[in-house]
Amino acid sequence: MCNGRSLDKTIRLKPGNWYYFTIIKIVTIPHDQDYFLMRDEHGYNHLVPSVYYSNYNLYPGKGVWCRLDRINCLGRLFFEPEHPFYKQGRTYQFTLLSVERVQPQNGGEAWTAIVSDIFGQKWQTMPFKGAMPGEQPPKINCLVKRIKKAHLYLEVKEGFAHPIQTV
């Protein structure tokens, strides 16, 4: 969401690109939630909901890179602050907590892994097909497919004894 003035016609922000912001302050909108008021490199202010980013160590005065996720039909801009540890498109080791059976839409047998990240938060991976893993390793490798509202979307890459195919 931008401040009251309209964006300069020469400034073209594109979804998927990264932009640098400085956090100005935290504002509370009555009957809503807290937001980071961030100023971009062109001097425009934007609001980003703070509720999702409690583990990001964001505070007034700090600079942060944000990806423009999307622009809705009303022209509202949605930014995703850079995760302090995980990067989209990279593979990391996660602590394996459990493996659970899921019912895929196309039938068959599929599984999902429940893992823990560096902050101790639990995440469920995307379903994968194959036989139920026998001995489960303490850690597995997962590809960070996407990060949206600080939510990690993970795909199991390695760690079980059998090849895994994404559903």
PDB file of C-alpha atoms in Angstrom:
ATOM      1  CA  MET A   1       0.000   0.000   0.000  1.00  0.00           C
ATOM      2  CA  CYS A   2       1.486   3.358  -0.962  1.00  0.00           C
ATOM      3  CA  ASN A   3       1.272   6.731   0.704  1.00  0.00           C
ATOM      4  CA  GLY A   4      -1.205   9.360  -0.491  1.00  0.00           C
ATOM      5  CA  ARG A   5       0.715  10.533  -3.546  1.00  0.00           C
ATOM      6  CA  SER A   6       0.575   8.555  -6.753  1.00  0.00           C
ATOM      7  CA  LEU A   7       3.648   6.772  -8.006  1.00  0.00           C
ATOM      8  CA  ASP A   8       5.853   8.665 -10.434  1.00  0.00           C
ATOM      9  CA  LYS A   9       5.253   7.424 -13.989  1.00  0.00           C
ATOM     10  CA  THR A  10       9.002   6.776 -14.415  1.00  0.00           C
ATOM     11  CA  ILE A  11       9.101   4.366 -11.461  1.00  0.00           C
ATOM     12  CA  ARG A  12       8.135   0.886 -12.614  1.00  0.00           C
ATOM     13  CA  LEU A  13       8.033  -1.686  -9.842  1.00  0.00           C
ATOM     14  CA  LYS A  14       7.784  -5.233 -11.121  1.00  0.00           C
ATOM     15  CA  PRO A  15       6.539  -8.332  -9.273  1.00  0.00           C
ATOM     16  CA  GLY A  16       9.416 -10.711  -8.542  1.00  0.00           C
ATOM     17  CA  ASN A  17      12.009  -7.934  -8.266  1.00  0.00           C
ATOM     18  CA  TRP A  18      13.760  -6.991  -5.018  1.00  0.00           C
ATOM     19  CA  TYR A  19      13.731  -3.475  -3.577  1.00  0.00           C
ATOM     20  CA  TYR A  20      15.534  -1.935  -0.599  1.00  0.00           C
ATOM     21  CA  PHE A  21      13.486  -0.402   2.232  1.00  0.00           C
ATOM     22  CA  THR A  22      14.160   1.327   5.517  1.00  0.00           C
ATOM     23  CA  ILE A  23      11.755   0.607   8.353  1.00  0.00           C
ATOM     24  CA  ILE A  24      10.492   3.968   9.596  1.00  0.00           C
ATOM     25  CA  LYS A  25       8.231   2.831  12.446  1.00  0.00           C
ATOM     26  CA  ILE A  26       5.571   0.376  13.516  1.00  0.00           C
ATOM     27  CA  VAL A  27       2.030   1.678  13.160  1.00  0.00           C
ATOM     28  CA  THR A  28      -1.190   0.249  14.553  1.00  0.00           C
ATOM     29  CA  ILE A  29      -4.314   0.640  12.496  1.00  0.00           C
ATOM     30  CA  PRO A  30      -7.355   0.530  14.812  1.00  0.00           C
ATOM     31  CA  HIS A  31      -9.504  -2.598  14.423  1.00  0.00           C
ATOM     32  CA  ASP A  32      -6.802  -4.096  12.202  1.00  0.00           C
ATOM     33  CA  GLN A  33      -3.194  -4.969  13.069  1.00  0.00           C
ATOM     34  CA  ASP A  34       0.361  -3.638  13.369  1.00  0.00           C
ATOM     35  CA  TYR A  35       2.310  -2.768  10.252  1.00  0.00           C
ATOM     36  CA  PHE A  36       5.877  -1.840   9.431  1.00  0.00           C
ATOM     37  CA  LEU A  37       5.898   1.555   7.776  1.00  0.00           C
ATOM     38  CA  MET A  38       8.715   1.190   5.250  1.00  0.00           C
ATOM     39  CA  ARG A  39      10.218   3.763   2.910  1.00  0.00           C
ATOM     40  CA  ASP A  40      11.564   2.635  -0.446  1.00  0.00           C
ATOM     41  CA  GLU A  41      14.597   4.024  -2.264  1.00  0.00           C
ATOM     42  CA  HIS A  42      12.366   6.502  -4.154  1.00  0.00           C
ATOM     43  CA  GLY A  43      10.944   7.989  -0.938  1.00  0.00           C
ATOM     44  CA  TYR A  44       7.546   6.278  -1.102  1.00  0.00           C
ATOM     45  CA  ASN A  45       6.039   4.727   2.014  1.00  0.00           C
ATOM     46  CA  HIS A  46       4.550   1.231   2.133  1.00  0.00           C
ATOM     47  CA  LEU A  47       2.840  -0.811   4.834  1.00  0.00           C
ATOM     48  CA  VAL A  48       3.810  -4.439   5.475  1.00  0.00           C
ATOM     49  CA  PRO A  49       1.904  -6.478   8.115  1.00  0.00           C
ATOM     50  CA  SER A  50       4.297  -7.169  10.997  1.00  0.00           C
ATOM     51  CA  VAL A  51       2.456 -10.196  12.420  1.00  0.00           C
ATOM     52  CA  TYR A  52       4.140 -12.664  10.051  1.00  0.00           C
ATOM     53  CA  TYR A  53       7.709 -11.509  10.598  1.00  0.00           C
ATOM     54  CA  SER A  54       8.298 -11.830  14.352  1.00  0.00           C
ATOM     55  CA  ASN A  55      11.437 -13.971  13.795  1.00  0.00           C
ATOM     56  CA  TYR A  56      12.972 -11.582  11.266  1.00  0.00           C
ATOM     57  CA  ASN A  57      14.489  -9.132  13.808  1.00  0.00           C
ATOM     58  CA  LEU A  58      12.931  -6.130  12.049  1.00  0.00           C
ATOM     59  CA  TYR A  59      12.832  -2.791  13.855  1.00  0.00           C
ATOM     60  CA  PRO A  60      12.672   0.949  13.081  1.00  0.00           C
ATOM     61  CA  GLY A  61      15.844   2.183  11.415  1.00  0.00           C
ATOM     62  CA  LYS A  62      16.778  -1.210   9.976  1.00  0.00           C
ATOM     63  CA  GLY A  63      17.192  -1.677   6.227  1.00  0.00           C
ATOM     64  CA  VAL A  64      15.654  -4.715   4.570  1.00  0.00           C
ATOM     65  CA  TRP A  65      15.342  -6.123   1.064  1.00  0.00           C
ATOM     66  CA  CYS A  66      11.791  -6.983   0.014  1.00  0.00           C
ATOM     67  CA  ARG A  67      10.464  -8.831  -3.012  1.00  0.00           C
ATOM     68  CA  LEU A  68       7.407  -7.349  -4.676  1.00  0.00           C
ATOM     69  CA  ASP A  69       5.120 -10.384  -4.562  1.00  0.00           C
ATOM     70  CA  ARG A  70       2.211  -8.980  -6.506  1.00  0.00           C
ATOM     71  CA  ILE A  71       0.149  -5.942  -7.382  1.00  0.00           C
ATOM     72  CA  ASN A  72      -3.578  -6.477  -7.009  1.00  0.00           C
ATOM     73  CA  CYS A  73      -6.318  -5.103  -9.273  1.00  0.00           C
ATOM     74  CA  LEU A  74      -6.639  -1.990  -7.087  1.00  0.00           C
ATOM     75  CA  GLY A  75      -2.926  -1.244  -7.461  1.00  0.00           C
ATOM     76  CA  ARG A  76      -2.031  -2.316  -3.914  1.00  0.00           C
ATOM     77  CA  LEU A  77       1.547  -3.561  -3.607  1.00  0.00           C
ATOM     78  CA  PHE A  78       2.364  -6.671  -1.565  1.00  0.00           C
ATOM     79  CA  PHE A  79       5.973  -7.005  -0.402  1.00  0.00           C
ATOM     80  CA  GLU A  80       7.750  -9.980   1.177  1.00  0.00           C
ATOM     81  CA  PRO A  81      10.754  -9.109   3.385  1.00  0.00           C
ATOM     82  CA  GLU A  82      13.839 -11.234   2.806  1.00  0.00           C
ATOM     83  CA  HIS A  83      14.012 -14.189   5.204  1.00  0.00           C
ATOM     84  CA  PRO A  84      16.966 -13.797   7.586  1.00  0.00           C
ATOM     85  CA  PHE A  85      18.208 -17.338   6.855  1.00  0.00           C
ATOM     86  CA  TYR A  86      16.362 -19.193   4.077  1.00  0.00           C
ATOM     87  CA  LYS A  87      16.435 -18.198   0.420  1.00  0.00           C
ATOM     88  CA  GLN A  88      13.901 -19.297  -2.168  1.00  0.00           C
ATOM     89  CA  GLY A  89      15.320 -21.838  -4.611  1.00  0.00           C
ATOM     90  CA  ARG A  90      17.986 -23.190  -2.242  1.00  0.00           C
ATOM     91  CA  THR A  91      18.157 -26.499  -0.368  1.00  0.00           C
ATOM     92  CA  TYR A  92      18.707 -26.678   3.407  1.00  0.00           C
ATOM     93  CA  GLN A  93      18.805 -29.352   6.100  1.00  0.00           C
ATOM     94  CA  PHE A  94      15.766 -29.482   8.376  1.00  0.00           C
ATOM     95  CA  THR A  95      15.190 -31.549  11.489  1.00  0.00           C
ATOM     96  CA  LEU A  96      12.747 -34.340  10.690  1.00  0.00           C
ATOM     97  CA  LEU A  97       9.976 -34.590  13.292  1.00  0.00           C
ATOM     98  CA  SER A  98       7.682 -37.123  11.605  1.00  0.00           C
ATOM     99  CA  VAL A  99       6.385 -38.520   8.345  1.00  0.00           C
ATOM    100  CA  GLU A 100       2.626 -38.652   7.790  1.00  0.00           C
ATOM    101  CA  ARG A 101       0.451 -40.322   5.203  1.00  0.00           C
ATOM    102  CA  VAL A 102      -1.676 -38.002   3.057  1.00  0.00           C
ATOM    103  CA  GLN A 103      -4.415 -38.771   0.586  1.00  0.00           C
ATOM    104  CA  PRO A 104      -3.454 -37.368  -2.829  1.00  0.00           C
ATOM    105  CA  GLN A 105      -6.268 -36.285  -5.133  1.00  0.00           C
ATOM    106  CA  ASN A 106      -5.208 -38.723  -7.838  1.00  0.00           C
ATOM    107  CA  GLY A 107      -5.119 -41.682  -5.433  1.00  0.00           C
ATOM    108  CA  GLY A 108      -2.200 -43.852  -4.500  1.00  0.00           C
ATOM    109  CA  GLU A 109       0.055 -43.500  -1.529  1.00  0.00           C
ATOM    110  CA  ALA A 110       1.787 -40.263  -0.620  1.00  0.00           C
ATOM    111  CA  TRP A 111       3.598 -38.840   2.373  1.00  0.00           C
ATOM    112  CA  THR A 112       4.492 -35.506   3.860  1.00  0.00           C
ATOM    113  CA  ALA A 113       7.328 -34.742   6.214  1.00  0.00           C
ATOM    114  CA  ILE A 114       6.908 -32.558   9.280  1.00  0.00           C
ATOM    115  CA  VAL A 115      10.141 -30.657   9.831  1.00  0.00           C
ATOM    116  CA  SER A 116      11.517 -27.999  12.151  1.00  0.00           C
ATOM    117  CA  ASP A 117      13.405 -24.909  10.966  1.00  0.00           C
ATOM    118  CA  ILE A 118      16.215 -22.973  12.675  1.00  0.00           C
ATOM    119  CA  PHE A 119      13.657 -21.049  14.761  1.00  0.00           C
ATOM    120  CA  GLY A 120      11.984 -24.265  15.974  1.00  0.00           C
ATOM    121  CA  GLN A 121       8.879 -23.621  13.875  1.00  0.00           C
ATOM    122  CA  LYS A 122       7.144 -26.675  12.405  1.00  0.00           C
ATOM    123  CA  TRP A 123       6.476 -26.923   8.661  1.00  0.00           C
ATOM    124  CA  GLN A 124       4.757 -29.533   6.539  1.00  0.00           C
ATOM    125  CA  THR A 125       6.458 -30.372   3.252  1.00  0.00           C
ATOM    126  CA  MET A 126       4.703 -30.800  -0.058  1.00  0.00           C
ATOM    127  CA  PRO A 127       3.449 -34.366  -0.534  1.00  0.00           C
ATOM    128  CA  PHE A 128       5.770 -36.898  -2.136  1.00  0.00           C
ATOM    129  CA  LYS A 129       5.122 -40.379  -3.500  1.00  0.00           C
ATOM    130  CA  GLY A 130       6.884 -43.599  -2.716  1.00  0.00           C
ATOM    131  CA  ALA A 131       6.986 -46.311  -0.129  1.00  0.00           C
ATOM    132  CA  MET A 132       6.872 -45.307   3.525  1.00  0.00           C
ATOM    133  CA  PRO A 133      10.423 -44.534   4.507  1.00  0.00           C
ATOM    134  CA  GLY A 134      11.891 -47.222   6.770  1.00  0.00           C
ATOM    135  CA  GLU A 135      14.467 -45.812   9.139  1.00  0.00           C
ATOM    136  CA  GLN A 136      13.983 -42.081   9.289  1.00  0.00           C
ATOM    137  CA  PRO A 137      17.083 -39.892   9.392  1.00  0.00           C
ATOM    138  CA  PRO A 138      17.283 -37.080  11.975  1.00  0.00           C
ATOM    139  CA  LYS A 139      17.654 -34.474   9.232  1.00  0.00           C
ATOM    140  CA  ILE A 140      16.463 -34.228   5.639  1.00  0.00           C
ATOM    141  CA  ASN A 141      17.207 -31.858   2.797  1.00  0.00           C
ATOM    142  CA  CYS A 142      14.357 -29.676   1.617  1.00  0.00           C
ATOM    143  CA  LEU A 143      14.176 -27.200  -1.232  1.00  0.00           C
ATOM    144  CA  VAL A 144      12.598 -23.870  -0.290  1.00  0.00           C
ATOM    145  CA  LYS A 145      10.117 -23.551  -3.164  1.00  0.00           C
ATOM    146  CA  ARG A 146       8.555 -20.304  -1.974  1.00  0.00           C
ATOM    147  CA  ILE A 147       8.353 -17.950   0.993  1.00  0.00           C
ATOM    148  CA  LYS A 148       5.115 -16.047   1.396  1.00  0.00           C
ATOM    149  CA  LYS A 149       4.047 -14.193   4.544  1.00  0.00           C
ATOM    150  CA  ALA A 150       7.084 -15.839   6.198  1.00  0.00           C
ATOM    151  CA  HIS A 151       5.601 -19.279   5.452  1.00  0.00           C
ATOM    152  CA  LEU A 152       8.109 -21.780   4.063  1.00  0.00           C
ATOM    153  CA  TYR A 153       6.866 -23.951   1.195  1.00  0.00           C
ATOM    154  CA  LEU A 154       9.187 -26.959   1.227  1.00  0.00           C
ATOM    155  CA  GLU A 155       9.836 -29.904  -1.074  1.00  0.00           C
ATOM    156  CA  VAL A 156      11.747 -32.945   0.197  1.00  0.00           C
ATOM    157  CA  LYS A 157      14.856 -33.391  -1.954  1.00  0.00           C
ATOM    158  CA  GLU A 158      16.950 -36.011  -0.153  1.00  0.00           C
ATOM    159  CA  GLY A 159      17.173 -37.804   3.129  1.00  0.00           C
ATOM    160  CA  PHE A 160      15.133 -40.959   2.660  1.00  0.00           C
ATOM    161  CA  ALA A 161      16.512 -44.231   1.266  1.00  0.00           C
ATOM    162  CA  HIS A 162      14.265 -44.231  -1.816  1.00  0.00           C
ATOM    163  CA  PRO A 163      13.961 -41.749  -4.684  1.00  0.00           C
ATOM    164  CA  ILE A 164      11.235 -39.195  -4.132  1.00  0.00           C
ATOM    165  CA  GLN A 165       9.097 -37.807  -6.922  1.00  0.00           C
ATOM    166  CA  THR A 166       7.115 -34.641  -6.340  1.00  0.00           C
ATOM    167  CA  VAL A 167       3.375 -35.145  -6.645  1.00  0.00           C
TER     168      VAL A 167
END
